[in-house]
Amino acid sequence: MVVLVTGANGQLGQALQSISGNYPEIDFVFCDSTRLDITDLNNIKQSFKQFKPDYCINAAAYTAVDKAESEPEKAQLINVIGAKNLAEVCKEYDTILLHISTDFVFDGTNKTAYKEEDTPNPTGVYGLTKLQGEKAIQETFDNYFIIRTSWVYSQFANNFMKTMLRLASERDSLSVVNDQIGTPTNAVDLAEVLISIIIKTQNSQPETRNIFGIYNFSNEGRCSWYDFAKEIFEINNVNINLSAIPTTSFPTPAKRPAYSVLDKTKIKKFFQVEIKDWKESLKACKI
Ligand SMILES: NC(=O)c1ccc[n+]([C@@H]2O[C@H](COP(=O)([O-])OP(=O)(O)OC[C@H]3O[C@@H](n4cnc5c(N)ncnc54)[C@H](OP(=O)(O)O)[C@@H]3O)[C@@H](O)[C@H]2O)c1
């Protein structure tokens, strides 16, 4: 079984690389942006012709939430055209696509966890392009899994946890918003779930493979960014004066959803995945 991973040097790409040795039955082909540019259709075709992947995990994306507000064309090119290109080539090569999307497709006005079928209404360019990317895939073919996730962190690449630890090494005090509620996701847990989806799909009979579609995945529980930062500092024995502030005191170019907890009933039911609580998973994340 051949699994091709795009965006292999990003956070999720590196998390996938870190666990790939646990799956000797899978031939992984890790492609970073220099080897495979998802905005270049011919480049994708060449890679698929060479490796003939059974599955493609699209870990490539434009992920700079605030910067996207000032460069929407670039976000659109990578998150929409890139996703569409991959879906077209996957269709041509009969490859199953696993594409990652985001809680930022929602506007955050829900009072209970977002289900897959809830109506998206992104509040910024990043969320909008990720939603358009989902739609471009859905309009191209049926053999996709779109996994929406939230607040991804890990020992790899740039993320909130690493930013907090860096800032704490430079300052005595820090303010973090406490009125945006969501769930952190350890990138390694997300990587494990993606492989689990592939293995379960591979082992199921072709006629029962009507399980394609959108799925939510994050760790269990919920918290604010302030709670998340507090836990990061406690686990890492960092002494810092941390204060909670409202979003209005920390204006950013992109408006973020006030509430973006994802309901994971569907993924647990279809793929029997056991999901760790976010605090437990954070403890397991070693820098
Ligand atoms: N991080 C989060 O908190 C979060 C939350 C919800 C959902 N997600 C989603 O999860 C997925 C993985 O995110 P991540 O945190 O791993 O992101 P990341 O660390 O920013 O990695 C994204 C990767 O995509 C690559 N890339 C950009 N343009 C490309 C192109 N045209 N062709 C090929 N590769 C390209 C980048 O490579 P270069 O650096 O070389 O450009 C980078 O390695 C994304 O779909 C993201 O939208 C993330």
mmCIF file of N, CA and C and ligand atoms in Angstrom, residues 6-14 31-34 36-40 43 58-65 74 77-79 82 99-104 126 130 147-153 156-160 185 187 190 225, ligand 1:
data_model
loop_
_atom_site.group_PDB
_atom_site.id
_atom_site.type_symbol
_atom_site.label_atom_id
_atom_site.label_comp_id
_atom_site.label_asym_id
_atom_site.label_seq_id
_atom_site.Cartn_x
_atom_site.Cartn_y
_atom_site.Cartn_z
ATOM 1 N N THR A 6 1.587 15.034 1.050
ATOM 2 C CA THR A 6 2.006 16.365 0.586
ATOM 3 C C THR A 6 2.286 17.242 1.816
ATOM 4 N N GLY A 7 3.011 18.312 1.630
ATOM 5 C CA GLY A 7 3.300 19.221 2.751
ATOM 6 C C GLY A 7 4.059 18.519 3.867
ATOM 7 N N ALA A 8 4.998 17.628 3.476
ATOM 8 C CA ALA A 8 5.633 16.722 4.446
ATOM 9 C C ALA A 8 6.508 17.422 5.479
ATOM 10 N N ASN A 9 6.880 18.682 5.220
ATOM 11 C CA ASN A 9 7.706 19.380 6.213
ATOM 12 C C ASN A 9 6.905 20.275 7.135
ATOM 13 N N GLY A 10 5.601 20.270 7.005
ATOM 14 C CA GLY A 10 4.748 21.041 7.912
ATOM 15 C C GLY A 10 4.567 20.266 9.217
ATOM 16 N N GLN A 11 3.748 20.826 10.089
ATOM 17 C CA GLN A 11 3.540 20.219 11.409
ATOM 18 C C GLN A 11 2.943 18.804 11.306
ATOM 19 N N LEU A 12 1.834 18.683 10.575
ATOM 20 C CA LEU A 12 1.204 17.366 10.432
ATOM 21 C C LEU A 12 2.104 16.425 9.616
ATOM 22 N N GLY A 13 2.741 16.970 8.570
ATOM 23 C CA GLY A 13 3.636 16.152 7.746
ATOM 24 C C GLY A 13 4.745 15.539 8.590
ATOM 25 N N GLN A 14 5.335 16.334 9.470
ATOM 26 C CA GLN A 14 6.408 15.816 10.329
ATOM 27 C C GLN A 14 5.868 14.822 11.358
ATOM 28 N N CYS A 31 6.461 14.056 0.446
ATOM 29 C CA CYS A 31 6.828 15.110 -0.509
ATOM 30 C C CYS A 31 6.684 16.480 0.153
ATOM 31 N N ASP A 32 7.784 17.202 0.272
ATOM 32 C CA ASP A 32 7.666 18.572 0.764
ATOM 33 C C ASP A 32 7.299 19.499 -0.408
ATOM 34 N N SER A 33 7.179 20.791 -0.125
ATOM 35 C CA SER A 33 6.671 21.711 -1.157
ATOM 36 C C SER A 33 7.637 21.876 -2.330
ATOM 37 N N THR A 34 8.931 21.578 -2.117
ATOM 38 C CA THR A 34 9.872 21.697 -3.234
ATOM 39 C C THR A 34 9.747 20.496 -4.169
ATOM 40 N N LEU A 36 6.880 18.482 -4.392
ATOM 41 C CA LEU A 36 5.522 18.440 -4.949
ATOM 42 C C LEU A 36 4.772 19.709 -4.561
ATOM 43 N N ASP A 37 4.522 20.545 -5.565
ATOM 44 C CA ASP A 37 3.790 21.797 -5.352
ATOM 45 C C ASP A 37 2.334 21.540 -5.761
ATOM 46 N N ILE A 38 1.426 21.580 -4.792
ATOM 47 C CA ILE A 38 0.041 21.203 -5.102
ATOM 48 C C ILE A 38 -0.675 22.231 -5.985
ATOM 49 N N THR A 39 -0.053 23.396 -6.199
ATOM 50 C CA THR A 39 -0.679 24.367 -7.106
ATOM 51 C C THR A 39 -0.288 24.083 -8.565
ATOM 52 N N ASP A 40 0.589 23.099 -8.776
ATOM 53 C CA ASP A 40 1.087 22.767 -10.112
ATOM 54 C C ASP A 40 0.543 21.391 -10.527
ATOM 55 N N ASN A 43 2.975 18.863 -11.975
ATOM 56 C CA ASN A 43 3.871 18.369 -10.942
ATOM 57 C C ASN A 43 3.196 17.219 -10.172
ATOM 58 N N ASN A 58 -3.307 14.976 2.164
ATOM 59 C CA ASN A 58 -2.932 16.356 1.857
ATOM 60 C C ASN A 58 -2.679 17.130 3.148
ATOM 61 N N ALA A 59 -1.399 17.166 3.545
ATOM 62 C CA ALA A 59 -1.009 17.946 4.729
ATOM 63 C C ALA A 59 -0.482 19.314 4.315
ATOM 64 N N ALA A 60 -0.584 19.631 3.024
ATOM 65 C CA ALA A 60 -0.137 20.933 2.524
ATOM 66 C C ALA A 60 -1.276 21.941 2.630
ATOM 67 N N ALA A 61 -0.956 23.138 3.058
ATOM 68 C CA ALA A 61 -1.982 24.188 3.143
ATOM 69 C C ALA A 61 -1.333 25.539 3.372
ATOM 70 N N TYR A 62 -2.100 26.568 3.106
ATOM 71 C CA TYR A 62 -1.748 27.934 3.542
ATOM 72 C C TYR A 62 -2.400 28.086 4.902
ATOM 73 N N THR A 63 -1.599 28.230 5.975
ATOM 74 C CA THR A 63 -2.162 28.184 7.326
ATOM 75 C C THR A 63 -1.992 29.472 8.134
ATOM 76 N N ALA A 64 -1.479 30.535 7.484
ATOM 77 C CA ALA A 64 -1.253 31.792 8.214
ATOM 78 C C ALA A 64 -2.575 32.570 8.301
ATOM 79 N N VAL A 65 -3.307 32.329 9.388
ATOM 80 C CA VAL A 65 -4.688 32.826 9.535
ATOM 81 C C VAL A 65 -4.782 34.349 9.380
ATOM 82 N N LYS A 74 -3.075 34.217 -2.540
ATOM 83 C CA LYS A 74 -2.143 33.123 -2.242
ATOM 84 C C LYS A 74 -2.861 32.014 -1.443
ATOM 85 N N LEU A 77 -5.052 30.148 -3.822
ATOM 86 C CA LEU A 77 -4.299 29.289 -4.745
ATOM 87 C C LEU A 77 -3.946 27.959 -4.069
ATOM 88 N N ILE A 78 -3.434 28.039 -2.856
ATOM 89 C CA ILE A 78 -2.986 26.803 -2.185
ATOM 90 C C ILE A 78 -4.174 26.014 -1.628
ATOM 91 N N ASN A 79 -5.091 26.686 -0.939
ATOM 92 C CA ASN A 79 -6.165 25.970 -0.233
ATOM 93 C C ASN A 79 -7.333 25.552 -1.123
ATOM 94 N N GLY A 82 -5.099 24.212 -5.081
ATOM 95 C CA GLY A 82 -4.247 23.071 -4.692
ATOM 96 C C GLY A 82 -5.095 21.842 -4.350
ATOM 97 N N HIS A 99 -8.003 14.720 3.143
ATOM 98 C CA HIS A 99 -7.718 16.162 3.130
ATOM 99 C C HIS A 99 -8.046 16.734 4.512
ATOM 100 N N ILE A 100 -7.207 17.676 4.971
ATOM 101 C CA ILE A 100 -7.416 18.227 6.317
ATOM 102 C C ILE A 100 -8.072 19.606 6.212
ATOM 103 N N SER A 101 -9.131 19.788 6.989
ATOM 104 C CA SER A 101 -9.775 21.097 7.036
ATOM 105 C C SER A 101 -9.834 21.580 8.492
ATOM 106 N N THR A 102 -10.651 22.545 8.747
ATOM 107 C CA THR A 102 -10.497 23.298 10.009
ATOM 108 C C THR A 102 -11.824 23.667 10.684
ATOM 109 N N ASP A 103 -11.747 23.848 11.997
ATOM 110 C CA ASP A 103 -12.888 24.372 12.770
ATOM 111 C C ASP A 103 -13.210 25.806 12.352
ATOM 112 N N PHE A 104 -12.241 26.491 11.687
ATOM 113 C CA PHE A 104 -12.458 27.890 11.294
ATOM 114 C C PHE A 104 -13.416 28.021 10.102
ATOM 115 N N TYR A 126 -8.846 32.753 5.636
ATOM 116 C CA TYR A 126 -8.318 31.388 5.793
ATOM 117 C C TYR A 126 -9.464 30.372 5.843
ATOM 118 N N LYS A 130 -10.443 27.460 3.097
ATOM 119 C CA LYS A 130 -10.480 26.042 3.488
ATOM 120 C C LYS A 130 -11.851 25.446 3.146
ATOM 121 N N ILE A 147 -11.122 15.709 6.897
ATOM 122 C CA ILE A 147 -11.077 15.664 8.361
ATOM 123 C C ILE A 147 -10.876 17.089 8.872
ATOM 124 N N ARG A 148 -11.908 17.584 9.542
ATOM 125 C CA ARG A 148 -11.795 18.927 10.134
ATOM 126 C C ARG A 148 -11.186 18.799 11.529
ATOM 127 N N THR A 149 -10.181 19.609 11.781
ATOM 128 C CA THR A 149 -9.530 19.556 13.079
ATOM 129 C C THR A 149 -9.345 20.959 13.647
ATOM 130 N N SER A 150 -8.794 21.061 14.865
ATOM 131 C CA SER A 150 -8.711 22.375 15.513
ATOM 132 C C SER A 150 -7.455 22.502 16.370
ATOM 133 N N TRP A 151 -6.941 23.702 16.476
ATOM 134 C CA TRP A 151 -5.895 24.081 17.442
ATOM 135 C C TRP A 151 -4.754 23.057 17.485
ATOM 136 N N VAL A 152 -4.159 22.792 16.330
ATOM 137 C CA VAL A 152 -3.144 21.735 16.229
ATOM 138 C C VAL A 152 -1.797 22.211 16.799
ATOM 139 N N TYR A 153 -1.195 21.370 17.626
ATOM 140 C CA TYR A 153 0.130 21.680 18.199
ATOM 141 C C TYR A 153 0.954 20.399 18.206
ATOM 142 N N PHE A 156 6.645 19.782 16.492
ATOM 143 C CA PHE A 156 7.119 20.100 15.145
ATOM 144 C C PHE A 156 6.621 21.475 14.664
ATOM 145 N N ALA A 157 7.403 22.111 13.786
ATOM 146 C CA ALA A 157 7.011 23.347 13.094
ATOM 147 C C ALA A 157 6.507 24.425 14.075
ATOM 148 N N ASN A 158 5.742 25.377 13.558
ATOM 149 C CA ASN A 158 5.258 26.480 14.402
ATOM 150 C C ASN A 158 3.851 26.190 14.898
ATOM 151 N N ASN A 159 3.601 26.481 16.159
ATOM 152 C CA ASN A 159 2.245 26.314 16.707
ATOM 153 C C ASN A 159 2.133 27.075 18.020
ATOM 154 N N PHE A 160 0.921 27.121 18.567
ATOM 155 C CA PHE A 160 0.633 27.908 19.770
ATOM 156 C C PHE A 160 1.511 27.471 20.954
ATOM 157 N N THR A 185 -5.470 19.934 19.596
ATOM 158 C CA THR A 185 -5.285 18.631 18.950
ATOM 159 C C THR A 185 -3.792 18.369 18.814
ATOM 160 N N ALA A 187 -0.846 16.908 17.031
ATOM 161 C CA ALA A 187 -0.683 16.514 15.621
ATOM 162 C C ALA A 187 -0.370 15.027 15.474
ATOM 163 N N LEU A 190 -3.609 13.200 15.546
ATOM 164 C CA LEU A 190 -4.273 13.372 14.245
ATOM 165 C C LEU A 190 -3.619 12.454 13.205
ATOM 166 N N TRP A 225 -8.022 29.595 25.007
ATOM 167 C CA TRP A 225 -6.579 29.714 24.727
ATOM 168 C C TRP A 225 -5.822 29.996 26.016
HETATM 169 N N1 LIG B 1 -2.270 24.350 12.696
HETATM 170 C C1 LIG B 1 -3.524 24.397 13.155
HETATM 171 O O1 LIG B 1 -3.798 24.875 14.251
HETATM 172 C C2 LIG B 1 -4.640 23.834 12.306
HETATM 173 C C3 LIG B 1 -5.951 23.897 12.799
HETATM 174 C C4 LIG B 1 -6.980 23.368 12.029
HETATM 175 C C5 LIG B 1 -6.696 22.794 10.799
HETATM 176 N N2 LIG B 1 -5.417 22.764 10.333
HETATM 177 C C6 LIG B 1 -5.152 22.170 9.031
HETATM 178 O O2 LIG B 1 -4.275 21.071 9.208
HETATM 179 C C7 LIG B 1 -3.459 20.905 8.058
HETATM 180 C C8 LIG B 1 -2.003 20.795 8.460
HETATM 181 O O3 LIG B 1 -1.637 21.996 9.124
HETATM 182 P P1 LIG B 1 -0.183 22.212 9.734
HETATM 183 O O4 LIG B 1 -0.361 22.806 11.090
HETATM 184 O O5 LIG B 1 0.629 20.976 9.586
HETATM 185 O O6 LIG B 1 0.349 23.350 8.745
HETATM 186 P P2 LIG B 1 1.823 23.875 8.477
HETATM 187 O O7 LIG B 1 2.736 23.478 9.589
HETATM 188 O O8 LIG B 1 1.695 25.309 8.130
HETATM 189 O O9 LIG B 1 2.273 23.059 7.186
HETATM 190 C C9 LIG B 1 1.751 23.310 5.931
HETATM 191 C C10 LIG B 1 2.727 22.789 4.914
HETATM 192 O O10 LIG B 1 2.170 23.014 3.611
HETATM 193 C C11 LIG B 1 3.242 23.304 2.756
HETATM 194 N N3 LIG B 1 2.800 24.000 1.551
HETATM 195 C C12 LIG B 1 2.396 25.289 1.415
HETATM 196 N N4 LIG B 1 2.112 25.550 0.122
HETATM 197 C C13 LIG B 1 2.326 24.394 -0.559
HETATM 198 C C14 LIG B 1 2.215 24.022 -1.919
HETATM 199 N N5 LIG B 1 1.806 24.903 -2.854
HETATM 200 N N6 LIG B 1 2.513 22.760 -2.284
HETATM 201 C C15 LIG B 1 2.933 21.874 -1.356
HETATM 202 N N7 LIG B 1 3.077 22.156 -0.051
HETATM 203 C C16 LIG B 1 2.771 23.414 0.334
HETATM 204 C C17 LIG B 1 4.190 24.161 3.575
HETATM 205 O O11 LIG B 1 5.465 24.075 3.019
HETATM 206 P P3 LIG B 1 6.430 25.356 2.950
HETATM 207 O O12 LIG B 1 6.659 25.743 4.367
HETATM 208 O O13 LIG B 1 7.642 24.840 2.241
HETATM 209 O O14 LIG B 1 5.671 26.398 2.184
HETATM 210 C C18 LIG B 1 4.098 23.489 4.940
HETATM 211 O O15 LIG B 1 5.113 22.529 5.080
HETATM 212 C C19 LIG B 1 -3.790 22.092 7.142
HETATM 213 O O16 LIG B 1 -4.718 21.674 6.175
HETATM 214 C C20 LIG B 1 -4.449 23.091 8.066
HETATM 215 O O17 LIG B 1 -5.347 23.926 7.378
HETATM 216 C C21 LIG B 1 -4.381 23.259 11.067
#
